[in-house]
Backbone as numpy.savetxt, mean C-alpha at the origin, in Angstrom:
# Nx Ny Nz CAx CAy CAz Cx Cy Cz
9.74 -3.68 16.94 10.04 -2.32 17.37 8.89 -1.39 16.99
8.60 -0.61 17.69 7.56 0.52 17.72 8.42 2.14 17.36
8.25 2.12 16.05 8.78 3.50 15.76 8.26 4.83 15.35
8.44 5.97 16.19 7.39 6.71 16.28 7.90 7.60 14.85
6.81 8.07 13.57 7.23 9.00 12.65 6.57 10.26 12.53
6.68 10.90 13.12 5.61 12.46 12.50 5.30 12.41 11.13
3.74 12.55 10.82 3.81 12.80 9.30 3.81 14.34 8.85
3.51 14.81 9.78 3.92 16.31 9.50 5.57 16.78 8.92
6.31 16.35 9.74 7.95 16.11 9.48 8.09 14.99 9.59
8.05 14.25 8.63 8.99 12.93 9.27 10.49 13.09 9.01
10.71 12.63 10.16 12.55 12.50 10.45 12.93 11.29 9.95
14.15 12.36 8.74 14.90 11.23 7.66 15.44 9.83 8.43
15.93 10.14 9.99 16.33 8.80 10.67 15.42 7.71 10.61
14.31 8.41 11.34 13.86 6.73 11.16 13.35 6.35 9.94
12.99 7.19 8.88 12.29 7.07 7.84 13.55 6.12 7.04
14.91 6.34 7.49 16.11 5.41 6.97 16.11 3.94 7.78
15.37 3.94 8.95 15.70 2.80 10.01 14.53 1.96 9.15
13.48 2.34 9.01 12.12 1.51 8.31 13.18 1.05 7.06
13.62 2.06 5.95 14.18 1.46 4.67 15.31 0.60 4.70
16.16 0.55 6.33 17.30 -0.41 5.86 16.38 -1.72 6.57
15.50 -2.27 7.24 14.67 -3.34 7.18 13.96 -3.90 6.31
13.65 -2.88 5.24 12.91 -2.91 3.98 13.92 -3.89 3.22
15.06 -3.38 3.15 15.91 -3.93 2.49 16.70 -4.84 2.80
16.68 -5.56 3.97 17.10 -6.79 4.72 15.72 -7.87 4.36
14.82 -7.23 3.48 14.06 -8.94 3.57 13.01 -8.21 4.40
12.60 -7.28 5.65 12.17 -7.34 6.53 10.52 -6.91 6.41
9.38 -7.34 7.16 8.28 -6.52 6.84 7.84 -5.48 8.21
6.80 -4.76 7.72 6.58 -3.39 8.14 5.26 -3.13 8.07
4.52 -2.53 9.41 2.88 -1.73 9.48 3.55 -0.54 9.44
2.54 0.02 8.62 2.83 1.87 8.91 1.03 2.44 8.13
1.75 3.99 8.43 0.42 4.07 8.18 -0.11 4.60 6.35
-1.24 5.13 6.23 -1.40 5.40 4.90 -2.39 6.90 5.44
-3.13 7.20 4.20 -4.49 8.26 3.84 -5.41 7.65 4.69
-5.99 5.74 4.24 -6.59 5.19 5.17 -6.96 4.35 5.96
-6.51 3.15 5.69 -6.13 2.32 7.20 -4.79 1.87 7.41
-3.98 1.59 8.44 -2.68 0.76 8.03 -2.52 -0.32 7.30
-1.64 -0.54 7.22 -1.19 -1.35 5.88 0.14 -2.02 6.34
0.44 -3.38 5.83 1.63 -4.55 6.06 2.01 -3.85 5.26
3.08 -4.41 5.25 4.32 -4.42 3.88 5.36 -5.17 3.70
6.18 -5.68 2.84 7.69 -4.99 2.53 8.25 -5.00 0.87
9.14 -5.07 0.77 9.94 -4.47 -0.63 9.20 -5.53 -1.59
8.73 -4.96 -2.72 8.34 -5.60 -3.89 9.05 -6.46 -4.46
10.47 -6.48 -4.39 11.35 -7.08 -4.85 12.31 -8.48 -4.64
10.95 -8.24 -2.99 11.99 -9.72 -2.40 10.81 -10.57 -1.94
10.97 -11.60 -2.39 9.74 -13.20 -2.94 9.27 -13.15 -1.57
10.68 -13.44 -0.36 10.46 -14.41 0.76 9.72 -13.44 1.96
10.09 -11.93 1.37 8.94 -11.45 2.29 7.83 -10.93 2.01
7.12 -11.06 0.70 6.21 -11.22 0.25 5.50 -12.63 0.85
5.99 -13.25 0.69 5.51 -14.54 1.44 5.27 -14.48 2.42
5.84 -14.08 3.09 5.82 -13.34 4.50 4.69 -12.66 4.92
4.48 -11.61 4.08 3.27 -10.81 4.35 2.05 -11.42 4.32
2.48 -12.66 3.12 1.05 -13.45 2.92 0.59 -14.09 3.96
1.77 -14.94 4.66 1.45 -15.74 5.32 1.38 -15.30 7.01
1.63 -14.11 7.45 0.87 -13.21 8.40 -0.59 -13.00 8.39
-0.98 -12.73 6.76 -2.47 -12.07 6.28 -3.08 -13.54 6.59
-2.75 -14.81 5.91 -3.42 -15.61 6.25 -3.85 -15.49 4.31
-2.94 -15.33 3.27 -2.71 -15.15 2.10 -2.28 -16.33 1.47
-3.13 -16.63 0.05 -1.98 -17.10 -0.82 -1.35 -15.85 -1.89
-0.12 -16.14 -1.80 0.50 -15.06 -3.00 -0.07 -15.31 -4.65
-0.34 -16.16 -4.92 -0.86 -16.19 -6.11 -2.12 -15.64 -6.37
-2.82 -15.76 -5.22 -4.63 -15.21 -5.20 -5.08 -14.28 -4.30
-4.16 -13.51 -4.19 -4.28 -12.64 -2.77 -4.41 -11.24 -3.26
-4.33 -10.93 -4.79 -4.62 -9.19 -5.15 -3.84 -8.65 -4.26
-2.46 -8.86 -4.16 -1.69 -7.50 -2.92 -1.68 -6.57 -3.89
-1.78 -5.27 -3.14 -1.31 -3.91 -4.55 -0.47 -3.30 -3.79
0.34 -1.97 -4.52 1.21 -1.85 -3.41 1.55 -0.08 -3.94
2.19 -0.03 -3.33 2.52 1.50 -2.71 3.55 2.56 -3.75
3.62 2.89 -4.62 4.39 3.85 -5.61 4.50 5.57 -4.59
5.51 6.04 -5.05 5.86 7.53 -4.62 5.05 8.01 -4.89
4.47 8.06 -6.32 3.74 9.27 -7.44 3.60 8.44 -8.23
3.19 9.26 -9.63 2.78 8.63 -10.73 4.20 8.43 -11.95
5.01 8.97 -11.69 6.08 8.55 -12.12 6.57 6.93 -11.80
6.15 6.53 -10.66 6.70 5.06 -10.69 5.32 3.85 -11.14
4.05 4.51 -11.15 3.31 3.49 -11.31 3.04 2.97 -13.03
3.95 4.07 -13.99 3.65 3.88 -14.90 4.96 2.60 -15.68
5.80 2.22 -14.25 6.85 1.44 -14.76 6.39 -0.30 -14.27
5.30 -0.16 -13.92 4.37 -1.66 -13.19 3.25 -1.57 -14.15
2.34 -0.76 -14.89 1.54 -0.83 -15.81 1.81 -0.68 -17.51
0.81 -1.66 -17.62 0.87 -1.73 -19.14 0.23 0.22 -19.87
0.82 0.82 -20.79 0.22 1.89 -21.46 -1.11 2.19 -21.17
-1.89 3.62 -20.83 -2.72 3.83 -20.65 -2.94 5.16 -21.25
-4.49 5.24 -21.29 -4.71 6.74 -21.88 -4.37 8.21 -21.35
-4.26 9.34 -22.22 -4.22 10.39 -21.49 -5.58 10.75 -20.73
-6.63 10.64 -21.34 -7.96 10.89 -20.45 -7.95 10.33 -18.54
-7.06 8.65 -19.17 -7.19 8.34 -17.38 -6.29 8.98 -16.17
-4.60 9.72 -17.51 -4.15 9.97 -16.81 -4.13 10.98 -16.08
-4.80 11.75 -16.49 -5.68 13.56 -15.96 -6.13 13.27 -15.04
-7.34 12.08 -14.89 -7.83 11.44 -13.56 -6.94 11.01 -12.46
-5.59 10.56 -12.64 -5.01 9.98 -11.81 -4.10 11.29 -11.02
-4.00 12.38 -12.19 -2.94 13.59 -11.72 -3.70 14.29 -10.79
-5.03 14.12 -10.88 -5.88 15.28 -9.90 -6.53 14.32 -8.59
-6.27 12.79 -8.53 -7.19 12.16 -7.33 -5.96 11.70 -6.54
-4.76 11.58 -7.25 -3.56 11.19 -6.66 -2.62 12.34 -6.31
-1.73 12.16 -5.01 -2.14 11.46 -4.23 -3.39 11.41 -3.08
-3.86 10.09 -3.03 -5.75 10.07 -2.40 -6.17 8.81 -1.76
-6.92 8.94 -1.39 -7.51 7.26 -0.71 -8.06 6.35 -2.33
-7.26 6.35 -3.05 -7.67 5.19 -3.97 -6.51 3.84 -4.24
-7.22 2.93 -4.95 -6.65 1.93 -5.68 -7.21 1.83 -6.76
-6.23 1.65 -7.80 -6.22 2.07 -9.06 -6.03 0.61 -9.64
-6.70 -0.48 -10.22 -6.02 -1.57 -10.75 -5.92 -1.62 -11.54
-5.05 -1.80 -12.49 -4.02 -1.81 -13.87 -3.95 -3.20 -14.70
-3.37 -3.40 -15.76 -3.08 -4.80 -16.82 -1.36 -4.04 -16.22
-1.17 -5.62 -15.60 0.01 -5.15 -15.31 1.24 -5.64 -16.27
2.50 -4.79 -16.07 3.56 -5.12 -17.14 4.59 -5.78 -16.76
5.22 -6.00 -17.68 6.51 -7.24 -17.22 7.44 -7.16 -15.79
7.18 -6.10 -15.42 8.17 -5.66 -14.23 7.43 -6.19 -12.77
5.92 -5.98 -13.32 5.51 -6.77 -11.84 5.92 -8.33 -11.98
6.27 -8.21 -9.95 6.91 -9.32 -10.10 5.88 -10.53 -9.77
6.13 -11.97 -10.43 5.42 -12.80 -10.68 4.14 -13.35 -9.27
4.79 -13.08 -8.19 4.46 -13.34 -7.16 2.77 -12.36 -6.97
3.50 -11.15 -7.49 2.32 -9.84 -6.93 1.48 -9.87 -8.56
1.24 -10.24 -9.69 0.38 -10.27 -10.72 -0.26 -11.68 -10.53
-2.06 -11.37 -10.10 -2.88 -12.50 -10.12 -2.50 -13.24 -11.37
-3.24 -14.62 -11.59 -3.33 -15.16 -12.64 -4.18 -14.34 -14.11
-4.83 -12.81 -13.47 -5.38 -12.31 -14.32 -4.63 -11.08 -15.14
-3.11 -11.57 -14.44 -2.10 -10.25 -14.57 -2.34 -8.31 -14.75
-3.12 -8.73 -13.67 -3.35 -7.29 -13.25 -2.84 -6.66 -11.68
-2.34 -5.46 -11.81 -1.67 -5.40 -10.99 -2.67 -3.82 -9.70
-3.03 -3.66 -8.52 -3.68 -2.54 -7.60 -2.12 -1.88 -7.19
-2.63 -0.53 -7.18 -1.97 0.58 -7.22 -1.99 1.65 -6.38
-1.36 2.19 -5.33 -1.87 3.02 -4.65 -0.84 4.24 -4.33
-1.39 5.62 -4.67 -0.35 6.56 -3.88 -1.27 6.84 -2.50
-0.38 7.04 -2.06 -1.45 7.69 -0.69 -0.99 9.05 -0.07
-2.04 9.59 0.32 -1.84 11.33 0.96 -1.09 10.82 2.26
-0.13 10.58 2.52 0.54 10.03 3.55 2.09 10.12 3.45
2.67 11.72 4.29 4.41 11.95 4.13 4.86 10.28 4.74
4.33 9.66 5.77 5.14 8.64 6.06 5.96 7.58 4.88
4.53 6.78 4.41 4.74 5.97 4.08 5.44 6.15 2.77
5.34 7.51 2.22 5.53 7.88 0.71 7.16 8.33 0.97
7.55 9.02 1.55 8.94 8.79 2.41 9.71 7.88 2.13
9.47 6.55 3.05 9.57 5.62 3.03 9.78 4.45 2.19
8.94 5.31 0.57 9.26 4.50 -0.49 9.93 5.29 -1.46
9.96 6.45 -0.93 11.04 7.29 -2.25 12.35 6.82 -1.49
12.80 6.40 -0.32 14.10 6.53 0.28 14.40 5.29 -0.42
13.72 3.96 -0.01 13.41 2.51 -0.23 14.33 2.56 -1.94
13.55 3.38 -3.05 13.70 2.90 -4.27 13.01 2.17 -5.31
12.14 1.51 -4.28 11.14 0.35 -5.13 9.59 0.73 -4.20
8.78 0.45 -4.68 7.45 0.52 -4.13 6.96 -0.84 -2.98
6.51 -0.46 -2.14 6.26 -1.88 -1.30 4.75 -2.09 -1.23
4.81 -3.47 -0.84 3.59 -4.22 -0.95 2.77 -3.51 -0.05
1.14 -3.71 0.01 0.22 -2.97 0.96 -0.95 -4.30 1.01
-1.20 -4.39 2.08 -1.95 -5.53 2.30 -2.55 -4.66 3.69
-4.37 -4.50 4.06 -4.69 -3.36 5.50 -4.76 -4.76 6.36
-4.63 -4.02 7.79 -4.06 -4.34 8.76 -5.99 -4.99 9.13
-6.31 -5.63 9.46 -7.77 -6.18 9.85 -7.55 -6.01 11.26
-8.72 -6.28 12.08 -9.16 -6.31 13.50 -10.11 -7.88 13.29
-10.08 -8.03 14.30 -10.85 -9.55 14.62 -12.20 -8.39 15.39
-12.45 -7.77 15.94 -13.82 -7.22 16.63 -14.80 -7.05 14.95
-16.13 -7.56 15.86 -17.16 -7.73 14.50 -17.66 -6.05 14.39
-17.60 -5.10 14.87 -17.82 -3.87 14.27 -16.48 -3.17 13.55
-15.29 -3.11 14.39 -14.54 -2.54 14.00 -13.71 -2.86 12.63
-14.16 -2.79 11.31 -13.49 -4.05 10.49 -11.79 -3.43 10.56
-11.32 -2.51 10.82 -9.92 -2.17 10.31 -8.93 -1.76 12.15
-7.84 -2.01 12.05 -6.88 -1.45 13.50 -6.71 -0.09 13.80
-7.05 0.60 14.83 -6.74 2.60 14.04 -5.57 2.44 15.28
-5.59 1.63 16.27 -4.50 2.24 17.68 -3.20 1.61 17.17
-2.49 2.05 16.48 -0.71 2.49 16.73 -0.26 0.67 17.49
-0.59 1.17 19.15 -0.08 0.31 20.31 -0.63 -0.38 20.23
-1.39 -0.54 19.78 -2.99 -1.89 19.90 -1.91 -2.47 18.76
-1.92 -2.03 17.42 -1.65 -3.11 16.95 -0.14 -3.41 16.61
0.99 -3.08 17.57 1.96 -3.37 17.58 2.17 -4.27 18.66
1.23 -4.71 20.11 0.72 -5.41 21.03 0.68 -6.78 20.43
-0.40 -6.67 19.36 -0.86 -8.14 18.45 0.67 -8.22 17.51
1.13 -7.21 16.77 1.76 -8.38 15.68 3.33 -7.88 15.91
3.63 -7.61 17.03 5.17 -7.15 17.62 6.13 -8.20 17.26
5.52 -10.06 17.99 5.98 -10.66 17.38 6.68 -11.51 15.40
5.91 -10.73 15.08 5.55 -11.28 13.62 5.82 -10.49 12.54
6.30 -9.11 12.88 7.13 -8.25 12.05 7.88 -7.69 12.65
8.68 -6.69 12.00 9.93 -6.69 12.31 10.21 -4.60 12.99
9.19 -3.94 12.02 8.72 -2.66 12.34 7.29 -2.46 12.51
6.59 -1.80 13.42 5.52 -0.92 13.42 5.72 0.65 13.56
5.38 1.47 12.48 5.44 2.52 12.55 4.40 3.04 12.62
4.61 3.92 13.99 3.55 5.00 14.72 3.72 6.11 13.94
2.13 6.17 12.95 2.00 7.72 13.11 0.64 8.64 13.15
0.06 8.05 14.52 -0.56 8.15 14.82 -1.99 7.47 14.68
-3.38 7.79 15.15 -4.51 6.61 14.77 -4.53 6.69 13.43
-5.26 5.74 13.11 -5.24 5.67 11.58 -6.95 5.35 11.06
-7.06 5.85 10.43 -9.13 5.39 9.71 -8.46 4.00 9.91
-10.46 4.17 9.77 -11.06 2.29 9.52 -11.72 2.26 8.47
-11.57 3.28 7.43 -12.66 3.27 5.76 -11.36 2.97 4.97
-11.48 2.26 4.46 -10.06 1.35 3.55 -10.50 2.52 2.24
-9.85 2.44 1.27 -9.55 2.97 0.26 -10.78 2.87 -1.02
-10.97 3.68 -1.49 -11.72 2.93 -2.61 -11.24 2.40 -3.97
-11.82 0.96 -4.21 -11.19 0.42 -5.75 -11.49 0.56 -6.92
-10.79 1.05 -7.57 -11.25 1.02 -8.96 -10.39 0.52 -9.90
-11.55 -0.30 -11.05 -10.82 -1.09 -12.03 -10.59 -0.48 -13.43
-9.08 0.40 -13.53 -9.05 0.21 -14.77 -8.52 -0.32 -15.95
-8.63 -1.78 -15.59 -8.20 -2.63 -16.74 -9.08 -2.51 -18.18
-10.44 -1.98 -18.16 -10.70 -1.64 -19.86 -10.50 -0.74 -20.17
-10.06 0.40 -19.13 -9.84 1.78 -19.99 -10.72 2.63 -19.19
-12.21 1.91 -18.85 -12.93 2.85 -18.37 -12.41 2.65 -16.69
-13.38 3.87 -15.94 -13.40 3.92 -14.52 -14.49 2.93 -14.22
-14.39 1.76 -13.19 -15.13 1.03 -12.96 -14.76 0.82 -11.28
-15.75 1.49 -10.57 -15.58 0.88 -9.28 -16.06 -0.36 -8.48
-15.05 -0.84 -7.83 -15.01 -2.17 -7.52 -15.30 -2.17 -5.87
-15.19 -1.49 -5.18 -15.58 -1.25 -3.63 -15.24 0.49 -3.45
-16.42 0.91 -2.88 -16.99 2.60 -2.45 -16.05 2.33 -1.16
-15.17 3.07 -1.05 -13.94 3.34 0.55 -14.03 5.11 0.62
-13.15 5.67 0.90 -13.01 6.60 1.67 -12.83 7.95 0.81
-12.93 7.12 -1.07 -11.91 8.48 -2.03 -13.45 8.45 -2.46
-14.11 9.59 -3.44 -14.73 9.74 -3.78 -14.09 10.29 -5.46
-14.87 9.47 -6.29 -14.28 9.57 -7.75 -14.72 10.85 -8.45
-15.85 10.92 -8.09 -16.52 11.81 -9.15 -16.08 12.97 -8.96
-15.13 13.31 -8.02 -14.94 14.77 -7.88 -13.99 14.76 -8.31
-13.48 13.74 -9.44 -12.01 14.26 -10.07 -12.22 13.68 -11.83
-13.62 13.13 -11.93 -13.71 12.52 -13.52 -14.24 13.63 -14.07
């Protein structure tokens, strides 16, 4: 299904039609800050698997990170962190970043590499953030690729509900979406360490 969401308003209906699929097991494209993104509920193995095995993933080695409301929920997936980082996170979030963490007992076994660290993302995006305050739990984020050798990321809505209509269960339209993925940063020692330059720019918030 192709479901259209305004991110300007998104309408609680469908923003409820995405969360009761969420919660059947089901997975989901929608959009973010900057490219689309798979999904579904953190909480359920078999569609995590799912997502993997769409991506062309193993779940054990696949770094999925995934999607929190705010910073109120990302601090219940990470191990303790400083106040210095968390000033950083109150002023770049929500933003085009990923934030990777030492993750804590709550991530579930599937989504913590063997290095038990867990990627983190709020995004400037009413859809998807919607979507996971209604939800309850944060969902997985894995970006949507293109097979064309320039274009590395999907921005058309229809284009890529065309390709993967069969193979999930929602695509949510909200409108084109970038092709500059997010930028990563590692802070598993404490410090800011960037791991791939995307679309957020750090320094304007350290």
């Amino acid at each position: 299904m192709l479901l259209k969401i305004y991110e300007d308003n998104p309408n609680p209906k469908a923003i409820q039609q995405a969360v009761d699929v969420l919660k059947k097991g089901g997975v989901i494209i929608y959009p973010t800050d900057t490219v689309y993104g798979i999904g579904c509920d953190i909480t359920n193995h078999k569609a995590i698997e799912r997502v993997c095995q769409i991506r062309g993933l193993k779940p054990d080695k696949s770094n999925l990170s995934f999607i929190c409301y705010d910073l109120t929920d990302i601090s219940n997936y990470t191990k303790p962190f400083d106040t210095a980082v968390f000033r950083v996170l109150k002023k770049a979030l929500p933003g085009p970043f990923t934030f990777i963490f030492n993750a804590s007992g709550q991530v579930p076994k599937l989504l913590s590499s063997k290095k038990k660290t867990v990627g983190i993302r709020v995004p400037d995006n009413n859809v998807v953030r919607e979507i996971v305050k209604e939800l309850g739990n944060p969902i997985v984020s894995s970006s949507i690729h293109d097979e064309d050798e320039i274009i590395e990321y999907s921005t058309d809505p229809e284009l890529i509900y065309e390709k993967y209509q069969d193979l999930v269960d929602i695509v949510v339209d909200g409108g084109y979406g970038g092709n500059v993925a997010s930028t990563v940063v590692d802070l598993t020692s404490g410090e800011f360490e960037i791991v791939r330059e995307g679309k957020g720019d750090l320094e304007e918030y350290l």
